[in-house]
Amino acid sequence: MPTEHLFVDGALAAANMAQRIAALLADAIAARGVATIALSGGRSPKPVLEALSQVALDWDKVIVTLVDERWVAPDHADSNERLIRENLLRGKAAAARFVPMKNDAADAYAGQAECEATFAALPWPLDIILLGMGEDGHTASLFPEAGELAEGLSTQAHVLAVTPPAAPHQRMSLSAAAILASRHIFLQIGGAAKKAVYDRALAGGPVEELPIRVALCQHGVSVEVWISQ
Ligand SMILES: O=C(O)[C@H](O)[C@@H](O)[C@H](O)[C@H](O)COP(=O)(O)O
């Protein structure tokens, strides 16, 4: 059962979550001399990233990467790399090392092999994975109905290219195996609709129906869920 943190106020949830993430990063640095964190994109992480960027930490010992990426230029408004650079990699956190998912390949499928080589070279298991969730139960870019979902749930590769059924842009995503090759997972959800999907996911059922079950319906990796109403 995941550890739940329930907040009425989203800003308070973000500030507390940032402190908790920073504490785990500091523990990892103390234990292994390096800390690794993979971050999701979308709207939810922004306040957490802003708060985290101001926390005093040995940021030069932190490797920051992505849970998924839209296959767009790094300066595109929809780029998760841009989200991280603009909201986390500034202030105290500017010293962190960022490992992007997007490379120069024309599309995500052509870029998959190079991205896999980059991610295979990271120090697995990653210390922290920050997941979001869509109201369809997707996480990372593991979307229900996506043609690559079965591959994403079964491959031992770290990353795969995905074309979402409805969301814009081709994606590169961590696989389910990579998400579970971590020491700790944070799931950030906001609003009643997502809380209802979360509760349904916890009740059990096919992972293909609600891919967030990859993280919720397992016992190998500790999971904490930060819920703001
Ligand atoms: O690139 C992305 O869009 C994310 O990685 C995606 O998985 C996100 O976490 C969910 O779609 C929730 O997004 P919101 O936080 O914007 O609701």
mmCIF file of C-alpha atoms and ligand atoms in Angstrom:
data_model
loop_
_atom_site.group_PDB
_atom_site.id
_atom_site.type_symbol
_atom_site.label_atom_id
_atom_site.label_comp_id
_atom_site.label_asym_id
_atom_site.label_seq_id
_atom_site.Cartn_x
_atom_site.Cartn_y
_atom_site.Cartn_z
ATOM 1 C CA MET A 1 0.000 0.000 0.000
ATOM 2 C CA PRO A 2 1.516 3.339 -0.971
ATOM 3 C CA THR A 3 2.186 5.967 1.686
ATOM 4 C CA GLU A 4 -0.314 8.772 1.144
ATOM 5 C CA HIS A 5 0.123 12.479 1.897
ATOM 6 C CA LEU A 6 -3.166 14.336 1.503
ATOM 7 C CA PHE A 7 -3.200 18.118 1.210
ATOM 8 C CA VAL A 8 -6.012 20.570 0.581
ATOM 9 C CA ASP A 9 -3.592 23.182 -0.700
ATOM 10 C CA GLY A 10 -1.540 22.271 -3.761
ATOM 11 C CA ALA A 11 1.205 24.800 -3.026
ATOM 12 C CA LEU A 12 1.711 23.336 0.454
ATOM 13 C CA ALA A 13 1.838 19.847 -1.025
ATOM 14 C CA ALA A 14 4.493 20.966 -3.519
ATOM 15 C CA ALA A 15 6.657 22.639 -0.855
ATOM 16 C CA ASN A 16 6.511 19.597 1.411
ATOM 17 C CA MET A 17 7.134 17.205 -1.446
ATOM 18 C CA ALA A 18 10.206 19.197 -2.517
ATOM 19 C CA GLN A 19 11.650 18.975 0.996
ATOM 20 C CA ARG A 20 11.033 15.230 1.080
ATOM 21 C CA ILE A 21 12.679 14.733 -2.315
ATOM 22 C CA ALA A 22 15.675 16.818 -1.247
ATOM 23 C CA ALA A 23 16.087 14.729 1.902
ATOM 24 C CA LEU A 24 16.152 11.516 -0.128
ATOM 25 C CA LEU A 25 18.640 13.028 -2.596
ATOM 26 C CA ALA A 26 20.891 14.016 0.328
ATOM 27 C CA ASP A 27 20.653 10.468 1.741
ATOM 28 C CA ALA A 28 21.663 9.033 -1.641
ATOM 29 C CA ILE A 29 24.656 11.360 -1.906
ATOM 30 C CA ALA A 30 25.726 10.419 1.618
ATOM 31 C CA ALA A 31 25.397 6.715 0.841
ATOM 32 C CA ARG A 32 26.789 6.529 -2.683
ATOM 33 C CA GLY A 33 28.332 9.878 -3.542
ATOM 34 C CA VAL A 34 25.738 10.539 -6.240
ATOM 35 C CA ALA A 35 21.952 10.914 -6.448
ATOM 36 C CA THR A 36 19.735 10.289 -9.460
ATOM 37 C CA ILE A 37 16.220 11.514 -10.107
ATOM 38 C CA ALA A 38 13.922 11.126 -13.118
ATOM 39 C CA LEU A 39 11.162 13.716 -13.434
ATOM 40 C CA SER A 40 7.853 13.742 -15.266
ATOM 41 C CA GLY A 41 6.615 16.595 -17.368
ATOM 42 C CA GLY A 42 3.188 18.152 -17.610
ATOM 43 C CA ARG A 43 1.754 20.842 -15.339
ATOM 44 C CA SER A 44 1.851 19.238 -11.892
ATOM 45 C CA PRO A 45 5.615 19.137 -11.269
ATOM 46 C CA LYS A 46 6.219 22.880 -11.853
ATOM 47 C CA PRO A 47 5.686 24.073 -8.248
ATOM 48 C CA VAL A 48 7.678 21.145 -6.889
ATOM 49 C CA LEU A 49 10.563 21.907 -9.257
ATOM 50 C CA GLU A 50 10.521 25.589 -8.317
ATOM 51 C CA ALA A 51 10.647 24.761 -4.612
ATOM 52 C CA LEU A 52 13.304 22.081 -5.125
ATOM 53 C CA SER A 53 15.566 24.475 -7.055
ATOM 54 C CA GLN A 54 15.957 26.593 -3.916
ATOM 55 C CA VAL A 55 16.916 23.772 -1.546
ATOM 56 C CA ALA A 56 20.553 23.686 -0.394
ATOM 57 C CA LEU A 57 22.042 20.390 -1.564
ATOM 58 C CA ASP A 58 25.269 19.097 -3.169
ATOM 59 C CA TRP A 59 23.577 19.618 -6.526
ATOM 60 C CA ASP A 60 26.836 18.958 -8.369
ATOM 61 C CA LYS A 61 26.404 15.339 -7.226
ATOM 62 C CA VAL A 62 22.859 15.049 -8.577
ATOM 63 C CA ILE A 63 21.962 13.597 -11.977
ATOM 64 C CA VAL A 64 18.583 14.814 -13.225
ATOM 65 C CA THR A 65 16.818 13.120 -16.110
ATOM 66 C CA LEU A 66 13.299 12.567 -17.457
ATOM 67 C CA VAL A 67 10.563 9.978 -17.111
ATOM 68 C CA ASP A 68 9.376 10.862 -20.578
ATOM 69 C CA GLU A 69 9.757 13.492 -23.259
ATOM 70 C CA ARG A 70 7.791 14.900 -26.117
ATOM 71 C CA TRP A 71 9.823 14.595 -29.307
ATOM 72 C CA VAL A 72 10.060 18.318 -29.883
ATOM 73 C CA ALA A 73 12.960 20.785 -29.872
ATOM 74 C CA PRO A 74 14.273 21.563 -26.359
ATOM 75 C CA ASP A 75 13.027 25.150 -26.698
ATOM 76 C CA HIS A 76 9.497 24.058 -27.724
ATOM 77 C CA ALA A 77 6.730 25.090 -25.308
ATOM 78 C CA ASP A 78 5.763 21.416 -24.847
ATOM 79 C CA SER A 79 9.302 20.191 -24.128
ATOM 80 C CA ASN A 80 9.783 18.511 -20.759
ATOM 81 C CA GLU A 81 13.482 19.334 -21.006
ATOM 82 C CA ARG A 82 12.501 22.988 -21.223
ATOM 83 C CA LEU A 83 10.211 22.568 -18.187
ATOM 84 C CA ILE A 84 13.098 21.132 -16.158
ATOM 85 C CA ARG A 85 15.657 23.701 -17.324
ATOM 86 C CA GLU A 86 13.306 26.630 -16.641
ATOM 87 C CA ASN A 87 11.935 25.476 -13.290
ATOM 88 C CA LEU A 88 14.558 23.257 -11.636
ATOM 89 C CA LEU A 89 17.998 23.839 -13.173
ATOM 90 C CA ARG A 90 18.376 27.362 -11.836
ATOM 91 C CA GLY A 91 19.337 28.896 -8.486
ATOM 92 C CA LYS A 92 21.002 26.344 -6.227
ATOM 93 C CA ALA A 93 20.048 23.438 -8.522
ATOM 94 C CA ALA A 94 21.772 24.927 -11.582
ATOM 95 C CA ALA A 95 24.840 22.816 -10.692
ATOM 96 C CA ALA A 96 23.013 19.529 -11.261
ATOM 97 C CA ARG A 97 23.888 17.396 -14.301
ATOM 98 C CA PHE A 98 20.966 17.033 -16.701
ATOM 99 C CA VAL A 99 20.632 14.019 -19.014
ATOM 100 C CA PRO A 100 18.054 14.733 -21.732
ATOM 101 C CA MET A 101 15.948 12.171 -23.596
ATOM 102 C CA LYS A 102 15.629 14.146 -26.850
ATOM 103 C CA ASN A 103 18.474 13.702 -29.340
ATOM 104 C CA ASP A 104 18.927 14.894 -32.922
ATOM 105 C CA ALA A 105 17.015 12.045 -34.563
ATOM 106 C CA ALA A 106 14.137 13.161 -36.772
ATOM 107 C CA ASP A 107 11.577 11.187 -34.755
ATOM 108 C CA ALA A 108 11.369 9.242 -31.494
ATOM 109 C CA TYR A 109 11.603 5.862 -33.226
ATOM 110 C CA ALA A 110 14.824 6.849 -34.996
ATOM 111 C CA GLY A 111 16.137 8.271 -31.724
ATOM 112 C CA GLN A 112 15.313 5.243 -29.571
ATOM 113 C CA ALA A 113 18.619 3.360 -29.918
ATOM 114 C CA GLU A 114 20.738 6.395 -29.026
ATOM 115 C CA CYS A 115 18.457 7.264 -26.129
ATOM 116 C CA GLU A 116 18.661 3.675 -24.869
ATOM 117 C CA ALA A 117 22.465 3.816 -24.961
ATOM 118 C CA THR A 118 22.397 7.072 -22.980
ATOM 119 C CA PHE A 119 19.988 5.705 -20.371
ATOM 120 C CA ALA A 120 21.688 2.318 -20.061
ATOM 121 C CA ALA A 121 24.798 4.226 -18.935
ATOM 122 C CA LEU A 122 22.985 5.822 -15.976
ATOM 123 C CA PRO A 123 23.707 4.380 -12.498
ATOM 124 C CA TRP A 124 20.626 2.105 -12.065
ATOM 125 C CA PRO A 125 18.624 1.732 -9.914
ATOM 126 C CA LEU A 126 17.728 5.407 -9.954
ATOM 127 C CA ASP A 127 17.161 6.870 -6.529
ATOM 128 C CA ILE A 128 13.923 8.716 -7.236
ATOM 129 C CA ILE A 129 11.277 8.577 -9.940
ATOM 130 C CA LEU A 130 8.640 11.314 -9.910
ATOM 131 C CA LEU A 131 5.490 10.191 -11.702
ATOM 132 C CA GLY A 132 2.366 12.050 -12.669
ATOM 133 C CA MET A 133 -0.857 10.499 -13.873
ATOM 134 C CA GLY A 134 -3.423 11.417 -16.469
ATOM 135 C CA GLU A 135 -7.171 10.993 -15.936
ATOM 136 C CA ASP A 136 -6.919 8.014 -18.276
ATOM 137 C CA GLY A 137 -4.541 6.353 -15.810
ATOM 138 C CA HIS A 138 -1.422 6.848 -17.939
ATOM 139 C CA THR A 139 1.912 7.504 -16.337
ATOM 140 C CA ALA A 140 5.147 8.449 -18.058
ATOM 141 C CA SER A 141 4.050 7.973 -21.658
ATOM 142 C CA LEU A 142 2.568 4.547 -21.003
ATOM 143 C CA PHE A 143 -0.887 5.356 -22.342
ATOM 144 C CA PRO A 144 -3.853 2.948 -22.389
ATOM 145 C CA GLU A 145 -4.680 2.193 -26.069
ATOM 146 C CA ALA A 146 -1.180 3.204 -27.236
ATOM 147 C CA GLY A 147 0.144 0.749 -29.825
ATOM 148 C CA GLU A 148 3.406 0.411 -27.883
ATOM 149 C CA LEU A 149 1.827 -0.168 -24.452
ATOM 150 C CA ALA A 150 2.411 -3.943 -24.431
ATOM 151 C CA GLU A 151 6.069 -3.337 -25.338
ATOM 152 C CA GLY A 152 6.365 -0.663 -22.660
ATOM 153 C CA LEU A 153 5.027 -3.078 -20.053
ATOM 154 C CA SER A 154 7.211 -6.015 -21.071
ATOM 155 C CA THR A 155 10.525 -4.756 -22.463
ATOM 156 C CA GLN A 156 13.701 -4.887 -20.414
ATOM 157 C CA ALA A 157 14.954 -1.859 -22.321
ATOM 158 C CA HIS A 158 15.055 1.399 -20.362
ATOM 159 C CA VAL A 159 13.225 3.558 -22.915
ATOM 160 C CA LEU A 160 10.886 3.215 -25.852
ATOM 161 C CA ALA A 161 9.254 5.433 -28.433
ATOM 162 C CA VAL A 162 5.498 5.849 -28.094
ATOM 163 C CA THR A 163 2.814 7.517 -30.167
ATOM 164 C CA PRO A 164 0.040 8.505 -27.718
ATOM 165 C CA PRO A 165 -3.503 7.737 -28.933
ATOM 166 C CA ALA A 166 -4.649 11.305 -28.339
ATOM 167 C CA ALA A 167 -1.981 13.449 -26.620
ATOM 168 C CA PRO A 168 0.240 15.503 -28.938
ATOM 169 C CA HIS A 169 3.738 14.604 -30.127
ATOM 170 C CA GLN A 170 5.596 11.333 -30.349
ATOM 171 C CA ARG A 171 7.127 10.515 -27.001
ATOM 172 C CA MET A 172 10.146 8.794 -25.530
ATOM 173 C CA SER A 173 9.219 7.086 -22.283
ATOM 174 C CA LEU A 174 10.790 5.066 -19.530
ATOM 175 C CA SER A 175 9.566 1.490 -19.712
ATOM 176 C CA ALA A 176 7.712 -0.153 -16.826
ATOM 177 C CA ALA A 177 10.900 -2.085 -16.040
ATOM 178 C CA ALA A 178 12.908 1.139 -15.821
ATOM 179 C CA ILE A 179 10.310 2.795 -13.596
ATOM 180 C CA LEU A 180 10.571 -0.172 -11.218
ATOM 181 C CA ALA A 181 14.403 -0.099 -11.406
ATOM 182 C CA SER A 182 14.326 2.627 -8.792
ATOM 183 C CA ARG A 183 14.655 2.968 -5.060
ATOM 184 C CA HIS A 184 11.655 5.200 -4.476
ATOM 185 C CA ILE A 185 8.698 6.431 -6.476
ATOM 186 C CA PHE A 186 6.739 9.632 -5.879
ATOM 187 C CA LEU A 187 3.326 9.955 -7.490
ATOM 188 C CA GLN A 188 1.846 13.443 -7.632
ATOM 189 C CA ILE A 189 -1.866 13.790 -8.323
ATOM 190 C CA GLY A 190 -4.238 16.716 -8.006
ATOM 191 C CA GLY A 191 -8.001 17.040 -8.070
ATOM 192 C CA ALA A 192 -10.981 14.804 -7.421
ATOM 193 C CA ALA A 193 -11.012 13.221 -10.886
ATOM 194 C CA LYS A 194 -7.454 11.932 -10.580
ATOM 195 C CA LYS A 195 -8.052 10.835 -6.974
ATOM 196 C CA ALA A 196 -10.956 8.694 -8.217
ATOM 197 C CA VAL A 197 -8.741 7.132 -10.900
ATOM 198 C CA TYR A 198 -6.037 6.531 -8.269
ATOM 199 C CA ASP A 199 -8.542 4.798 -5.970
ATOM 200 C CA ARG A 200 -9.774 2.651 -8.875
ATOM 201 C CA ALA A 201 -6.202 1.745 -9.776
ATOM 202 C CA LEU A 202 -5.477 0.694 -6.190
ATOM 203 C CA ALA A 203 -8.543 -1.563 -6.205
ATOM 204 C CA GLY A 204 -6.700 -3.750 -8.743
ATOM 205 C CA GLY A 205 -7.320 -4.787 -12.336
ATOM 206 C CA PRO A 206 -5.403 -5.053 -15.589
ATOM 207 C CA VAL A 207 -2.327 -2.850 -15.811
ATOM 208 C CA GLU A 208 -3.216 -2.231 -19.460
ATOM 209 C CA GLU A 209 -6.440 -0.545 -18.335
ATOM 210 C CA LEU A 210 -4.661 1.865 -15.953
ATOM 211 C CA PRO A 211 -0.891 1.811 -16.511
ATOM 212 C CA ILE A 212 -0.336 3.716 -13.250
ATOM 213 C CA ARG A 213 -0.818 0.241 -11.754
ATOM 214 C CA VAL A 214 2.787 -0.415 -12.806
ATOM 215 C CA ALA A 215 3.793 1.677 -9.797
ATOM 216 C CA LEU A 216 0.823 1.088 -7.508
ATOM 217 C CA CYS A 217 0.251 -2.657 -7.793
ATOM 218 C CA GLN A 218 3.756 -3.886 -6.904
ATOM 219 C CA HIS A 219 5.750 -4.449 -3.756
ATOM 220 C CA GLY A 220 9.358 -4.130 -4.867
ATOM 221 C CA VAL A 221 9.700 -0.338 -4.776
ATOM 222 C CA SER A 222 8.477 2.021 -2.061
ATOM 223 C CA VAL A 223 5.843 4.448 -3.336
ATOM 224 C CA GLU A 224 4.503 7.641 -1.807
ATOM 225 C CA VAL A 225 1.531 9.477 -3.226
ATOM 226 C CA TRP A 226 1.160 13.221 -2.795
ATOM 227 C CA ILE A 227 -2.475 14.139 -3.286
ATOM 228 C CA SER A 228 -3.751 17.690 -3.399
ATOM 229 C CA GLN A 229 -7.506 18.250 -3.600
HETATM 230 O O1 LIG B 1 5.069 14.367 -20.402
HETATM 231 C C1 LIG B 1 4.048 14.249 -19.711
HETATM 232 O O2 LIG B 1 2.961 14.783 -19.998
HETATM 233 C C2 LIG B 1 4.098 13.539 -18.385
HETATM 234 O O3 LIG B 1 5.185 12.871 -18.102
HETATM 235 C C3 LIG B 1 2.802 12.810 -18.150
HETATM 236 O O4 LIG B 1 2.890 11.465 -17.837
HETATM 237 C C4 LIG B 1 2.173 13.563 -17.007
HETATM 238 O O5 LIG B 1 2.804 13.186 -15.789
HETATM 239 C C5 LIG B 1 0.711 13.305 -16.922
HETATM 240 O O6 LIG B 1 0.151 13.522 -18.205
HETATM 241 C C6 LIG B 1 0.061 14.259 -15.911
HETATM 242 O O7 LIG B 1 0.243 15.552 -16.421
HETATM 243 P P1 LIG B 1 -0.277 16.833 -15.594
HETATM 244 O O8 LIG B 1 0.588 16.914 -14.390
HETATM 245 O O9 LIG B 1 -0.071 17.996 -16.543
HETATM 246 O O10 LIG B 1 -1.733 16.570 -15.275
#
